[in-house]
Amino acid sequence: MDSPFDVLGVGPDADDAEVDRAYRRRVIEVHPDQGGSASEFHRVRTAYEQIMSGDVPDPLPDETATDSSGSGPAAAGDVGDGDEDEEAEQEGARVEYLNYEVLDDHGWDLGDDDLFEKAADAGLAHEDYGQFLAHPHETLLEAAENRGFAWPYACRGGACANCAVAVFEGEMDTPGDHILPSTMLDSDIRLSCMGGPVSDEMKVVYNVKHLPGLDELRLPPYPFDKARMND
Protein backbone atom coordinates (compact mmCIF):
# COMPACT_ATOMS: atom_id res chain seq x y z
CA MET A 1 0.00 0.00 0.00
CA ASP A 2 1.36 3.40 -0.97
CA SER A 3 2.40 5.70 1.84
CA PRO A 4 0.93 9.23 2.03
CA PHE A 5 4.25 10.52 0.69
CA ASP A 6 3.97 8.22 -2.35
CA VAL A 7 0.41 9.40 -2.98
CA LEU A 8 1.53 13.03 -3.12
CA GLY A 9 4.81 12.25 -4.85
CA VAL A 10 7.08 13.80 -2.21
CA GLY A 11 9.85 12.45 -0.02
CA PRO A 12 9.48 11.78 3.73
CA ASP A 13 11.73 14.77 4.43
CA ALA A 14 9.55 17.24 2.50
CA ASP A 15 8.66 20.41 4.41
CA ASP A 16 5.16 21.85 4.72
CA ALA A 17 5.61 24.12 1.73
CA GLU A 18 6.67 21.26 -0.56
CA VAL A 19 3.84 19.05 0.69
CA ASP A 20 1.35 21.85 0.13
CA ARG A 21 2.56 22.47 -3.43
CA ALA A 22 2.41 18.75 -4.22
CA TYR A 23 -1.10 18.50 -2.82
CA ARG A 24 -2.33 21.44 -4.90
CA ARG A 25 -0.89 19.80 -8.02
CA ARG A 26 -2.27 16.33 -7.30
CA VAL A 27 -5.74 17.46 -6.21
CA ILE A 28 -6.19 19.18 -9.56
CA GLU A 29 -5.03 16.07 -11.40
CA VAL A 30 -7.47 13.74 -9.62
CA HIS A 31 -10.44 16.07 -9.18
CA PRO A 32 -13.65 14.51 -10.59
CA ASP A 33 -14.28 17.67 -12.60
CA GLN A 34 -10.95 17.10 -14.34
CA GLY A 35 -11.60 13.46 -15.23
CA GLY A 36 -10.47 11.93 -11.95
CA SER A 37 -12.51 9.95 -9.46
CA ALA A 38 -14.04 10.75 -6.09
CA SER A 39 -12.12 7.88 -4.48
CA GLU A 40 -8.77 9.10 -5.78
CA PHE A 41 -9.60 12.66 -4.77
CA HIS A 42 -10.35 11.43 -1.23
CA ARG A 43 -7.14 9.37 -1.22
CA VAL A 44 -5.03 12.40 -2.09
CA ARG A 45 -6.72 14.60 0.50
CA THR A 46 -6.35 11.89 3.15
CA ALA A 47 -2.64 11.64 2.41
CA TYR A 48 -2.28 15.40 2.74
CA GLU A 49 -4.15 15.46 6.06
CA GLN A 50 -2.03 12.62 7.46
CA ILE A 51 1.24 14.31 6.56
CA MET A 52 0.19 17.75 7.80
CA SER A 53 -1.09 16.34 11.11
CA GLY A 54 2.11 14.35 11.65
CA ASP A 55 0.19 11.08 11.75
CA VAL A 56 2.83 9.32 9.62
CA PRO A 57 5.66 7.13 10.94
CA ASP A 58 9.15 8.60 10.59
CA PRO A 59 11.05 7.14 7.62
CA LEU A 60 13.62 4.47 8.35
CA PRO A 61 17.27 5.57 7.95
CA ASP A 62 17.81 3.41 4.85
CA GLU A 63 14.84 5.10 3.16
CA THR A 64 16.53 8.50 3.32
CA ALA A 65 18.45 9.56 0.22
CA THR A 66 22.18 10.29 0.55
CA ASP A 67 24.29 12.71 -1.40
CA SER A 68 26.82 11.63 -4.03
CA SER A 69 29.66 11.59 -1.51
CA GLY A 70 27.81 9.17 0.73
CA SER A 71 28.22 11.46 3.72
CA GLY A 72 24.59 11.42 4.85
CA PRO A 73 21.16 12.73 3.98
CA ALA A 74 21.29 15.09 1.02
CA ALA A 75 18.71 17.48 2.47
CA ALA A 76 20.28 17.78 5.90
CA GLY A 77 22.88 20.47 5.28
CA ASP A 78 22.74 21.52 1.65
CA VAL A 79 20.52 24.55 2.33
CA GLY A 80 22.65 26.86 4.39
CA ASP A 81 22.23 29.40 7.16
CA GLY A 82 18.56 28.87 7.96
CA ASP A 83 17.26 29.65 4.46
CA GLU A 84 14.89 26.69 4.60
CA ASP A 85 13.46 27.71 7.97
CA GLU A 86 13.01 31.28 6.77
CA GLU A 87 11.17 30.07 3.66
CA ALA A 88 8.84 27.89 5.76
CA GLU A 89 8.03 30.81 8.07
CA GLN A 90 7.01 32.90 5.07
CA GLU A 91 4.69 30.23 3.68
CA GLY A 92 1.70 31.17 5.81
CA ALA A 93 -0.49 30.03 8.69
CA ARG A 94 -1.63 26.59 9.79
CA VAL A 95 -5.43 26.54 10.00
CA GLU A 96 -7.32 23.91 11.98
CA TYR A 97 -10.96 23.83 10.92
CA LEU A 98 -14.25 22.31 12.10
CA ASN A 99 -17.64 22.18 10.38
CA TYR A 100 -20.37 23.77 12.52
CA GLU A 101 -22.91 21.27 11.16
CA VAL A 102 -21.38 18.38 13.12
CA LEU A 103 -21.70 20.04 16.53
CA ASP A 104 -25.33 19.03 17.12
CA ASP A 105 -24.63 15.45 16.08
CA HIS A 106 -22.09 15.11 18.90
CA GLY A 107 -23.76 17.30 21.51
CA TRP A 108 -20.99 19.92 21.32
CA ASP A 109 -21.29 23.66 21.75
CA LEU A 110 -19.32 26.46 20.13
CA GLY A 111 -18.41 27.67 23.61
CA ASP A 112 -16.76 24.39 24.67
CA ASP A 113 -13.15 25.09 25.64
CA ASP A 114 -12.10 21.63 24.48
CA LEU A 115 -14.14 21.69 21.26
CA PHE A 116 -11.20 21.05 18.95
CA GLU A 117 -9.72 18.40 21.21
CA LYS A 118 -13.04 16.52 21.06
CA ALA A 119 -13.19 16.98 17.28
CA ALA A 120 -9.67 15.58 16.90
CA ASP A 121 -10.68 12.43 18.78
CA ALA A 122 -14.02 11.91 17.03
CA GLY A 123 -12.83 10.41 13.74
CA LEU A 124 -14.63 13.03 11.66
CA ALA A 125 -14.50 13.09 7.86
CA HIS A 126 -11.80 15.34 6.39
CA GLU A 127 -14.33 17.80 5.06
CA ASP A 128 -15.59 18.29 8.64
CA TYR A 129 -12.34 18.46 10.58
CA GLY A 130 -8.66 18.79 9.74
CA GLN A 131 -6.02 21.37 8.93
CA PHE A 132 -4.37 23.06 5.99
CA LEU A 133 -1.76 25.70 5.25
CA ALA A 134 -3.01 29.17 4.29
CA HIS A 135 -0.54 31.11 2.18
CA PRO A 136 0.21 34.81 2.67
CA HIS A 137 -2.24 37.11 0.85
CA GLU A 138 -4.91 34.39 0.62
CA THR A 139 -8.26 34.99 2.27
CA LEU A 140 -9.38 32.14 4.45
CA LEU A 141 -11.97 31.13 1.85
CA GLU A 142 -9.39 31.20 -0.95
CA ALA A 143 -7.02 29.08 1.15
CA ALA A 144 -9.72 26.49 1.79
CA GLU A 145 -10.68 26.34 -1.89
CA ASN A 146 -7.06 26.17 -3.02
CA ARG A 147 -6.53 23.18 -0.73
CA GLY A 148 -9.49 21.37 -2.31
CA PHE A 149 -12.32 22.20 0.13
CA ALA A 150 -15.77 23.54 -0.78
CA TRP A 151 -16.74 25.93 1.99
CA PRO A 152 -20.06 27.79 1.58
CA TYR A 153 -20.28 31.28 0.17
CA ALA A 154 -22.73 33.34 -1.87
CA CYS A 155 -20.72 36.40 -2.82
CA ARG A 156 -17.24 37.84 -2.45
CA GLY A 157 -18.17 41.43 -1.56
CA GLY A 158 -18.94 41.08 2.13
CA ALA A 159 -22.68 41.60 1.57
CA CYS A 160 -23.73 38.36 3.31
CA ALA A 161 -22.69 35.91 5.99
CA ASN A 162 -22.90 32.66 4.04
CA CYS A 163 -19.12 32.40 4.39
CA ALA A 164 -19.00 33.43 8.06
CA VAL A 165 -16.61 31.62 10.39
CA ALA A 166 -16.16 31.67 14.14
CA VAL A 167 -12.53 32.24 15.11
CA PHE A 168 -11.93 29.86 18.01
CA GLU A 169 -8.23 30.61 18.41
CA GLY A 170 -5.81 32.90 16.59
CA GLU A 171 -6.44 36.08 14.61
CA MET A 172 -7.92 37.10 11.25
CA ASP A 173 -7.69 40.51 9.65
CA THR A 174 -10.94 42.40 9.15
CA PRO A 175 -11.15 44.76 6.14
CA GLY A 176 -13.11 47.92 6.69
CA ASP A 177 -15.76 47.25 4.02
CA HIS A 178 -17.49 44.37 5.84
CA ILE A 179 -21.06 44.57 7.14
CA LEU A 180 -20.73 42.61 10.37
CA PRO A 181 -22.05 44.52 13.40
CA SER A 182 -19.75 45.13 16.33
CA THR A 183 -21.59 42.51 18.41
CA MET A 184 -20.56 39.81 15.94
CA LEU A 185 -16.99 41.06 15.77
CA ASP A 186 -16.89 40.95 19.57
CA SER A 187 -18.06 37.32 19.31
CA ASP A 188 -15.14 36.57 16.95
CA ILE A 189 -17.35 36.12 13.87
CA ARG A 190 -15.50 36.94 10.66
CA LEU A 191 -16.12 36.68 6.90
CA SER A 192 -13.82 34.12 5.27
CA CYS A 193 -14.27 35.71 1.84
CA MET A 194 -12.60 38.93 2.98
CA GLY A 195 -10.18 38.18 5.82
CA GLY A 196 -7.14 35.98 6.13
CA PRO A 197 -5.08 34.58 9.01
CA VAL A 198 -2.65 36.98 10.67
CA SER A 199 -1.37 34.53 13.28
CA ASP A 200 0.90 31.55 12.66
CA GLU A 201 -1.80 29.14 13.79
CA MET A 202 -5.54 29.46 14.13
CA LYS A 203 -8.64 27.37 14.78
CA VAL A 204 -11.91 28.22 13.04
CA VAL A 205 -15.40 26.78 12.91
CA TYR A 206 -16.72 27.26 9.39
CA ASN A 207 -20.25 27.05 8.00
CA VAL A 208 -21.72 28.99 10.95
CA LYS A 209 -24.21 30.83 8.73
CA HIS A 210 -27.14 29.36 10.70
CA LEU A 211 -26.01 30.75 14.04
CA PRO A 212 -28.65 32.88 15.76
CA GLY A 213 -28.28 36.46 14.61
CA LEU A 214 -26.76 35.63 11.24
CA ASP A 215 -30.03 34.87 9.45
CA GLU A 216 -30.63 38.47 8.44
CA LEU A 217 -27.16 38.68 6.89
CA ARG A 218 -27.48 35.59 4.72
CA LEU A 219 -28.42 36.08 1.08
CA PRO A 220 -30.41 33.48 -0.86
CA PRO A 221 -28.19 31.34 -3.10
CA TYR A 222 -30.07 31.83 -6.35
CA PRO A 223 -28.28 35.03 -7.49
CA PHE A 224 -25.01 33.16 -7.06
CA ASP A 225 -25.95 29.68 -8.20
CA LYS A 226 -23.02 29.61 -10.60
CA ALA A 227 -20.71 29.85 -7.63
CA ARG A 228 -22.26 27.06 -5.55
CA MET A 229 -25.69 25.51 -5.75
CA ASN A 230 -26.00 24.51 -2.10
CA ASP A 231 -24.92 27.69 -0.29
PDB file of C-alpha atoms in Angstrom:
ATOM      1  CA  MET A   1       0.000   0.000   0.000  1.00  0.00           C
ATOM      2  CA  ASP A   2       1.356   3.396  -0.972  1.00  0.00           C
ATOM      3  CA  SER A   3       2.401   5.697   1.836  1.00  0.00           C
ATOM      4  CA  PRO A   4       0.934   9.225   2.033  1.00  0.00           C
ATOM      5  CA  PHE A   5       4.247  10.516   0.689  1.00  0.00           C
ATOM      6  CA  ASP A   6       3.973   8.221  -2.347  1.00  0.00           C
ATOM      7  CA  VAL A   7       0.407   9.400  -2.975  1.00  0.00           C
ATOM      8  CA  LEU A   8       1.527  13.027  -3.116  1.00  0.00           C
ATOM      9  CA  GLY A   9       4.811  12.248  -4.846  1.00  0.00           C
ATOM     10  CA  VAL A  10       7.085  13.805  -2.208  1.00  0.00           C
ATOM     11  CA  GLY A  11       9.851  12.453  -0.016  1.00  0.00           C
ATOM     12  CA  PRO A  12       9.475  11.776   3.729  1.00  0.00           C
ATOM     13  CA  ASP A  13      11.728  14.765   4.427  1.00  0.00           C
ATOM     14  CA  ALA A  14       9.553  17.243   2.498  1.00  0.00           C
ATOM     15  CA  ASP A  15       8.665  20.406   4.414  1.00  0.00           C
ATOM     16  CA  ASP A  16       5.164  21.846   4.723  1.00  0.00           C
ATOM     17  CA  ALA A  17       5.611  24.121   1.729  1.00  0.00           C
ATOM     18  CA  GLU A  18       6.667  21.265  -0.556  1.00  0.00           C
ATOM     19  CA  VAL A  19       3.836  19.047   0.687  1.00  0.00           C
ATOM     20  CA  ASP A  20       1.353  21.850   0.128  1.00  0.00           C
ATOM     21  CA  ARG A  21       2.560  22.469  -3.434  1.00  0.00           C
ATOM     22  CA  ALA A  22       2.412  18.752  -4.221  1.00  0.00           C
ATOM     23  CA  TYR A  23      -1.099  18.504  -2.823  1.00  0.00           C
ATOM     24  CA  ARG A  24      -2.329  21.437  -4.904  1.00  0.00           C
ATOM     25  CA  ARG A  25      -0.893  19.801  -8.015  1.00  0.00           C
ATOM     26  CA  ARG A  26      -2.267  16.331  -7.297  1.00  0.00           C
ATOM     27  CA  VAL A  27      -5.737  17.462  -6.207  1.00  0.00           C
ATOM     28  CA  ILE A  28      -6.194  19.185  -9.561  1.00  0.00           C
ATOM     29  CA  GLU A  29      -5.027  16.071 -11.401  1.00  0.00           C
ATOM     30  CA  VAL A  30      -7.466  13.738  -9.623  1.00  0.00           C
ATOM     31  CA  HIS A  31     -10.441  16.070  -9.183  1.00  0.00           C
ATOM     32  CA  PRO A  32     -13.651  14.508 -10.586  1.00  0.00           C
ATOM     33  CA  ASP A  33     -14.281  17.675 -12.598  1.00  0.00           C
ATOM     34  CA  GLN A  34     -10.951  17.095 -14.340  1.00  0.00           C
ATOM     35  CA  GLY A  35     -11.603  13.455 -15.233  1.00  0.00           C
ATOM     36  CA  GLY A  36     -10.467  11.930 -11.951  1.00  0.00           C
ATOM     37  CA  SER A  37     -12.513   9.948  -9.456  1.00  0.00           C
ATOM     38  CA  ALA A  38     -14.038  10.747  -6.085  1.00  0.00           C
ATOM     39  CA  SER A  39     -12.118   7.875  -4.475  1.00  0.00           C
ATOM     40  CA  GLU A  40      -8.766   9.104  -5.784  1.00  0.00           C
ATOM     41  CA  PHE A  41      -9.602  12.665  -4.767  1.00  0.00           C
ATOM     42  CA  HIS A  42     -10.347  11.430  -1.234  1.00  0.00           C
ATOM     43  CA  ARG A  43      -7.144   9.370  -1.219  1.00  0.00           C
ATOM     44  CA  VAL A  44      -5.027  12.403  -2.093  1.00  0.00           C
ATOM     45  CA  ARG A  45      -6.722  14.598   0.496  1.00  0.00           C
ATOM     46  CA  THR A  46      -6.348  11.891   3.155  1.00  0.00           C
ATOM     47  CA  ALA A  47      -2.636  11.639   2.412  1.00  0.00           C
ATOM     48  CA  TYR A  48      -2.278  15.401   2.739  1.00  0.00           C
ATOM     49  CA  GLU A  49      -4.146  15.458   6.058  1.00  0.00           C
ATOM     50  CA  GLN A  50      -2.030  12.616   7.463  1.00  0.00           C
ATOM     51  CA  ILE A  51       1.238  14.315   6.558  1.00  0.00           C
ATOM     52  CA  MET A  52       0.188  17.751   7.798  1.00  0.00           C
ATOM     53  CA  SER A  53      -1.089  16.339  11.108  1.00  0.00           C
ATOM     54  CA  GLY A  54       2.109  14.353  11.648  1.00  0.00           C
ATOM     55  CA  ASP A  55       0.194  11.083  11.747  1.00  0.00           C
ATOM     56  CA  VAL A  56       2.826   9.321   9.618  1.00  0.00           C
ATOM     57  CA  PRO A  57       5.661   7.128  10.943  1.00  0.00           C
ATOM     58  CA  ASP A  58       9.145   8.601  10.592  1.00  0.00           C
ATOM     59  CA  PRO A  59      11.050   7.138   7.620  1.00  0.00           C
ATOM     60  CA  LEU A  60      13.622   4.469   8.346  1.00  0.00           C
ATOM     61  CA  PRO A  61      17.267   5.566   7.953  1.00  0.00           C
ATOM     62  CA  ASP A  62      17.813   3.410   4.849  1.00  0.00           C
ATOM     63  CA  GLU A  63      14.842   5.104   3.159  1.00  0.00           C
ATOM     64  CA  THR A  64      16.525   8.504   3.318  1.00  0.00           C
ATOM     65  CA  ALA A  65      18.455   9.562   0.221  1.00  0.00           C
ATOM     66  CA  THR A  66      22.178  10.287   0.551  1.00  0.00           C
ATOM     67  CA  ASP A  67      24.289  12.711  -1.397  1.00  0.00           C
ATOM     68  CA  SER A  68      26.819  11.632  -4.032  1.00  0.00           C
ATOM     69  CA  SER A  69      29.660  11.595  -1.511  1.00  0.00           C
ATOM     70  CA  GLY A  70      27.806   9.167   0.729  1.00  0.00           C
ATOM     71  CA  SER A  71      28.218  11.458   3.718  1.00  0.00           C
ATOM     72  CA  GLY A  72      24.588  11.421   4.851  1.00  0.00           C
ATOM     73  CA  PRO A  73      21.164  12.735   3.984  1.00  0.00           C
ATOM     74  CA  ALA A  74      21.290  15.093   1.024  1.00  0.00           C
ATOM     75  CA  ALA A  75      18.712  17.476   2.475  1.00  0.00           C
ATOM     76  CA  ALA A  76      20.284  17.781   5.904  1.00  0.00           C
ATOM     77  CA  GLY A  77      22.877  20.469   5.278  1.00  0.00           C
ATOM     78  CA  ASP A  78      22.743  21.520   1.650  1.00  0.00           C
ATOM     79  CA  VAL A  79      20.524  24.552   2.329  1.00  0.00           C
ATOM     80  CA  GLY A  80      22.653  26.864   4.387  1.00  0.00           C
ATOM     81  CA  ASP A  81      22.225  29.401   7.159  1.00  0.00           C
ATOM     82  CA  GLY A  82      18.563  28.871   7.962  1.00  0.00           C
ATOM     83  CA  ASP A  83      17.257  29.645   4.457  1.00  0.00           C
ATOM     84  CA  GLU A  84      14.891  26.687   4.595  1.00  0.00           C
ATOM     85  CA  ASP A  85      13.464  27.714   7.970  1.00  0.00           C
ATOM     86  CA  GLU A  86      13.005  31.284   6.775  1.00  0.00           C
ATOM     87  CA  GLU A  87      11.168  30.075   3.664  1.00  0.00           C
ATOM     88  CA  ALA A  88       8.844  27.894   5.765  1.00  0.00           C
ATOM     89  CA  GLU A  89       8.035  30.806   8.066  1.00  0.00           C
ATOM     90  CA  GLN A  90       7.012  32.899   5.070  1.00  0.00           C
ATOM     91  CA  GLU A  91       4.693  30.229   3.677  1.00  0.00           C
ATOM     92  CA  GLY A  92       1.700  31.166   5.814  1.00  0.00           C
ATOM     93  CA  ALA A  93      -0.494  30.032   8.689  1.00  0.00           C
ATOM     94  CA  ARG A  94      -1.626  26.592   9.790  1.00  0.00           C
ATOM     95  CA  VAL A  95      -5.426  26.537   9.999  1.00  0.00           C
ATOM     96  CA  GLU A  96      -7.316  23.914  11.983  1.00  0.00           C
ATOM     97  CA  TYR A  97     -10.961  23.833  10.916  1.00  0.00           C
ATOM     98  CA  LEU A  98     -14.247  22.312  12.104  1.00  0.00           C
ATOM     99  CA  ASN A  99     -17.637  22.184  10.381  1.00  0.00           C
ATOM    100  CA  TYR A 100     -20.374  23.765  12.515  1.00  0.00           C
ATOM    101  CA  GLU A 101     -22.915  21.274  11.156  1.00  0.00           C
ATOM    102  CA  VAL A 102     -21.385  18.378  13.118  1.00  0.00           C
ATOM    103  CA  LEU A 103     -21.704  20.037  16.535  1.00  0.00           C
ATOM    104  CA  ASP A 104     -25.332  19.035  17.120  1.00  0.00           C
ATOM    105  CA  ASP A 105     -24.625  15.450  16.081  1.00  0.00           C
ATOM    106  CA  HIS A 106     -22.093  15.110  18.903  1.00  0.00           C
ATOM    107  CA  GLY A 107     -23.757  17.298  21.513  1.00  0.00           C
ATOM    108  CA  TRP A 108     -20.991  19.916  21.318  1.00  0.00           C
ATOM    109  CA  ASP A 109     -21.285  23.658  21.754  1.00  0.00           C
ATOM    110  CA  LEU A 110     -19.321  26.462  20.125  1.00  0.00           C
ATOM    111  CA  GLY A 111     -18.415  27.668  23.613  1.00  0.00           C
ATOM    112  CA  ASP A 112     -16.764  24.391  24.670  1.00  0.00           C
ATOM    113  CA  ASP A 113     -13.154  25.095  25.635  1.00  0.00           C
ATOM    114  CA  ASP A 114     -12.101  21.626  24.481  1.00  0.00           C
ATOM    115  CA  LEU A 115     -14.136  21.695  21.258  1.00  0.00           C
ATOM    116  CA  PHE A 116     -11.197  21.050  18.945  1.00  0.00           C
ATOM    117  CA  GLU A 117      -9.722  18.400  21.210  1.00  0.00           C
ATOM    118  CA  LYS A 118     -13.036  16.523  21.059  1.00  0.00           C
ATOM    119  CA  ALA A 119     -13.190  16.982  17.283  1.00  0.00           C
ATOM    120  CA  ALA A 120      -9.672  15.585  16.896  1.00  0.00           C
ATOM    121  CA  ASP A 121     -10.677  12.429  18.781  1.00  0.00           C
ATOM    122  CA  ALA A 122     -14.023  11.913  17.029  1.00  0.00           C
ATOM    123  CA  GLY A 123     -12.826  10.405  13.743  1.00  0.00           C
ATOM    124  CA  LEU A 124     -14.628  13.029  11.660  1.00  0.00           C
ATOM    125  CA  ALA A 125     -14.495  13.091   7.863  1.00  0.00           C
ATOM    126  CA  HIS A 126     -11.803  15.340   6.392  1.00  0.00           C
ATOM    127  CA  GLU A 127     -14.328  17.801   5.055  1.00  0.00           C
ATOM    128  CA  ASP A 128     -15.590  18.289   8.636  1.00  0.00           C
ATOM    129  CA  TYR A 129     -12.341  18.463  10.579  1.00  0.00           C
ATOM    130  CA  GLY A 130      -8.657  18.794   9.740  1.00  0.00           C
ATOM    131  CA  GLN A 131      -6.024  21.370   8.934  1.00  0.00           C
ATOM    132  CA  PHE A 132      -4.371  23.061   5.989  1.00  0.00           C
ATOM    133  CA  LEU A 133      -1.762  25.695   5.252  1.00  0.00           C
ATOM    134  CA  ALA A 134      -3.012  29.172   4.288  1.00  0.00           C
ATOM    135  CA  HIS A 135      -0.536  31.113   2.178  1.00  0.00           C
ATOM    136  CA  PRO A 136       0.207  34.805   2.673  1.00  0.00           C
ATOM    137  CA  HIS A 137      -2.245  37.114   0.853  1.00  0.00           C
ATOM    138  CA  GLU A 138      -4.908  34.389   0.617  1.00  0.00           C
ATOM    139  CA  THR A 139      -8.257  34.989   2.266  1.00  0.00           C
ATOM    140  CA  LEU A 140      -9.376  32.136   4.449  1.00  0.00           C
ATOM    141  CA  LEU A 141     -11.973  31.126   1.850  1.00  0.00           C
ATOM    142  CA  GLU A 142      -9.390  31.195  -0.950  1.00  0.00           C
ATOM    143  CA  ALA A 143      -7.020  29.085   1.148  1.00  0.00           C
ATOM    144  CA  ALA A 144      -9.717  26.487   1.791  1.00  0.00           C
ATOM    145  CA  GLU A 145     -10.682  26.340  -1.888  1.00  0.00           C
ATOM    146  CA  ASN A 146      -7.057  26.168  -3.019  1.00  0.00           C
ATOM    147  CA  ARG A 147      -6.533  23.181  -0.729  1.00  0.00           C
ATOM    148  CA  GLY A 148      -9.495  21.369  -2.306  1.00  0.00           C
ATOM    149  CA  PHE A 149     -12.324  22.199   0.127  1.00  0.00           C
ATOM    150  CA  ALA A 150     -15.771  23.536  -0.780  1.00  0.00           C
ATOM    151  CA  TRP A 151     -16.743  25.931   1.989  1.00  0.00           C
ATOM    152  CA  PRO A 152     -20.064  27.787   1.580  1.00  0.00           C
ATOM    153  CA  TYR A 153     -20.281  31.283   0.167  1.00  0.00           C
ATOM    154  CA  ALA A 154     -22.730  33.339  -1.867  1.00  0.00           C
ATOM    155  CA  CYS A 155     -20.715  36.396  -2.822  1.00  0.00           C
ATOM    156  CA  ARG A 156     -17.239  37.844  -2.454  1.00  0.00           C
ATOM    157  CA  GLY A 157     -18.170  41.430  -1.556  1.00  0.00           C
ATOM    158  CA  GLY A 158     -18.939  41.080   2.131  1.00  0.00           C
ATOM    159  CA  ALA A 159     -22.681  41.598   1.572  1.00  0.00           C
ATOM    160  CA  CYS A 160     -23.727  38.364   3.307  1.00  0.00           C
ATOM    161  CA  ALA A 161     -22.693  35.912   5.988  1.00  0.00           C
ATOM    162  CA  ASN A 162     -22.898  32.658   4.038  1.00  0.00           C
ATOM    163  CA  CYS A 163     -19.116  32.399   4.385  1.00  0.00           C
ATOM    164  CA  ALA A 164     -18.996  33.431   8.058  1.00  0.00           C
ATOM    165  CA  VAL A 165     -16.611  31.617  10.386  1.00  0.00           C
ATOM    166  CA  ALA A 166     -16.158  31.670  14.136  1.00  0.00           C
ATOM    167  CA  VAL A 167     -12.530  32.241  15.113  1.00  0.00           C
ATOM    168  CA  PHE A 168     -11.927  29.864  18.013  1.00  0.00           C
ATOM    169  CA  GLU A 169      -8.233  30.609  18.408  1.00  0.00           C
ATOM    170  CA  GLY A 170      -5.810  32.900  16.592  1.00  0.00           C
ATOM    171  CA  GLU A 171      -6.439  36.078  14.610  1.00  0.00           C
ATOM    172  CA  MET A 172      -7.922  37.102  11.251  1.00  0.00           C
ATOM    173  CA  ASP A 173      -7.687  40.515   9.652  1.00  0.00           C
ATOM    174  CA  THR A 174     -10.944  42.402   9.148  1.00  0.00           C
ATOM    175  CA  PRO A 175     -11.152  44.755   6.136  1.00  0.00           C
ATOM    176  CA  GLY A 176     -13.113  47.925   6.690  1.00  0.00           C
ATOM    177  CA  ASP A 177     -15.757  47.247   4.017  1.00  0.00           C
ATOM    178  CA  HIS A 178     -17.488  44.367   5.839  1.00  0.00           C
ATOM    179  CA  ILE A 179     -21.058  44.572   7.137  1.00  0.00           C
ATOM    180  CA  LEU A 180     -20.735  42.609  10.371  1.00  0.00           C
ATOM    181  CA  PRO A 181     -22.049  44.518  13.395  1.00  0.00           C
ATOM    182  CA  SER A 182     -19.753  45.134  16.335  1.00  0.00           C
ATOM    183  CA  THR A 183     -21.589  42.511  18.410  1.00  0.00           C
ATOM    184  CA  MET A 184     -20.557  39.807  15.935  1.00  0.00           C
ATOM    185  CA  LEU A 185     -16.986  41.062  15.770  1.00  0.00           C
ATOM    186  CA  ASP A 186     -16.888  40.949  19.573  1.00  0.00           C
ATOM    187  CA  SER A 187     -18.065  37.316  19.315  1.00  0.00           C
ATOM    188  CA  ASP A 188     -15.144  36.567  16.946  1.00  0.00           C
ATOM    189  CA  ILE A 189     -17.352  36.121  13.874  1.00  0.00           C
ATOM    190  CA  ARG A 190     -15.498  36.945  10.657  1.00  0.00           C
ATOM    191  CA  LEU A 191     -16.119  36.675   6.903  1.00  0.00           C
ATOM    192  CA  SER A 192     -13.818  34.119   5.275  1.00  0.00           C
ATOM    193  CA  CYS A 193     -14.271  35.712   1.838  1.00  0.00           C
ATOM    194  CA  MET A 194     -12.596  38.926   2.980  1.00  0.00           C
ATOM    195  CA  GLY A 195     -10.180  38.184   5.821  1.00  0.00           C
ATOM    196  CA  GLY A 196      -7.141  35.980   6.127  1.00  0.00           C
ATOM    197  CA  PRO A 197      -5.076  34.579   9.014  1.00  0.00           C
ATOM    198  CA  VAL A 198      -2.654  36.980  10.667  1.00  0.00           C
ATOM    199  CA  SER A 199      -1.374  34.530  13.282  1.00  0.00           C
ATOM    200  CA  ASP A 200       0.901  31.554  12.658  1.00  0.00           C
ATOM    201  CA  GLU A 201      -1.797  29.139  13.787  1.00  0.00           C
ATOM    202  CA  MET A 202      -5.539  29.456  14.128  1.00  0.00           C
ATOM    203  CA  LYS A 203      -8.640  27.374  14.781  1.00  0.00           C
ATOM    204  CA  VAL A 204     -11.907  28.218  13.037  1.00  0.00           C
ATOM    205  CA  VAL A 205     -15.396  26.779  12.907  1.00  0.00           C
ATOM    206  CA  TYR A 206     -16.718  27.263   9.386  1.00  0.00           C
ATOM    207  CA  ASN A 207     -20.255  27.054   7.997  1.00  0.00           C
ATOM    208  CA  VAL A 208     -21.716  28.992  10.946  1.00  0.00           C
ATOM    209  CA  LYS A 209     -24.209  30.826   8.727  1.00  0.00           C
ATOM    210  CA  HIS A 210     -27.137  29.359  10.698  1.00  0.00           C
ATOM    211  CA  LEU A 211     -26.011  30.747  14.037  1.00  0.00           C
ATOM    212  CA  PRO A 212     -28.652  32.878  15.761  1.00  0.00           C
ATOM    213  CA  GLY A 213     -28.279  36.463  14.612  1.00  0.00           C
ATOM    214  CA  LEU A 214     -26.756  35.634  11.238  1.00  0.00           C
ATOM    215  CA  ASP A 215     -30.029  34.874   9.448  1.00  0.00           C
ATOM    216  CA  GLU A 216     -30.632  38.471   8.445  1.00  0.00           C
ATOM    217  CA  LEU A 217     -27.158  38.682   6.893  1.00  0.00           C
ATOM    218  CA  ARG A 218     -27.484  35.587   4.720  1.00  0.00           C
ATOM    219  CA  LEU A 219     -28.416  36.081   1.083  1.00  0.00           C
ATOM    220  CA  PRO A 220     -30.409  33.477  -0.856  1.00  0.00           C
ATOM    221  CA  PRO A 221     -28.193  31.337  -3.095  1.00  0.00           C
ATOM    222  CA  TYR A 222     -30.072  31.832  -6.349  1.00  0.00           C
ATOM    223  CA  PRO A 223     -28.281  35.030  -7.486  1.00  0.00           C
ATOM    224  CA  PHE A 224     -25.009  33.164  -7.064  1.00  0.00           C
ATOM    225  CA  ASP A 225     -25.951  29.675  -8.204  1.00  0.00           C
ATOM    226  CA  LYS A 226     -23.022  29.612 -10.603  1.00  0.00           C
ATOM    227  CA  ALA A 227     -20.707  29.850  -7.635  1.00  0.00           C
ATOM    228  CA  ARG A 228     -22.260  27.059  -5.548  1.00  0.00           C
ATOM    229  CA  MET A 229     -25.686  25.507  -5.752  1.00  0.00           C
ATOM    230  CA  ASN A 230     -26.003  24.515  -2.096  1.00  0.00           C
ATOM    231  CA  ASP A 231     -24.921  27.686  -0.293  1.00  0.00           C
TER     232      ASP A 231
END
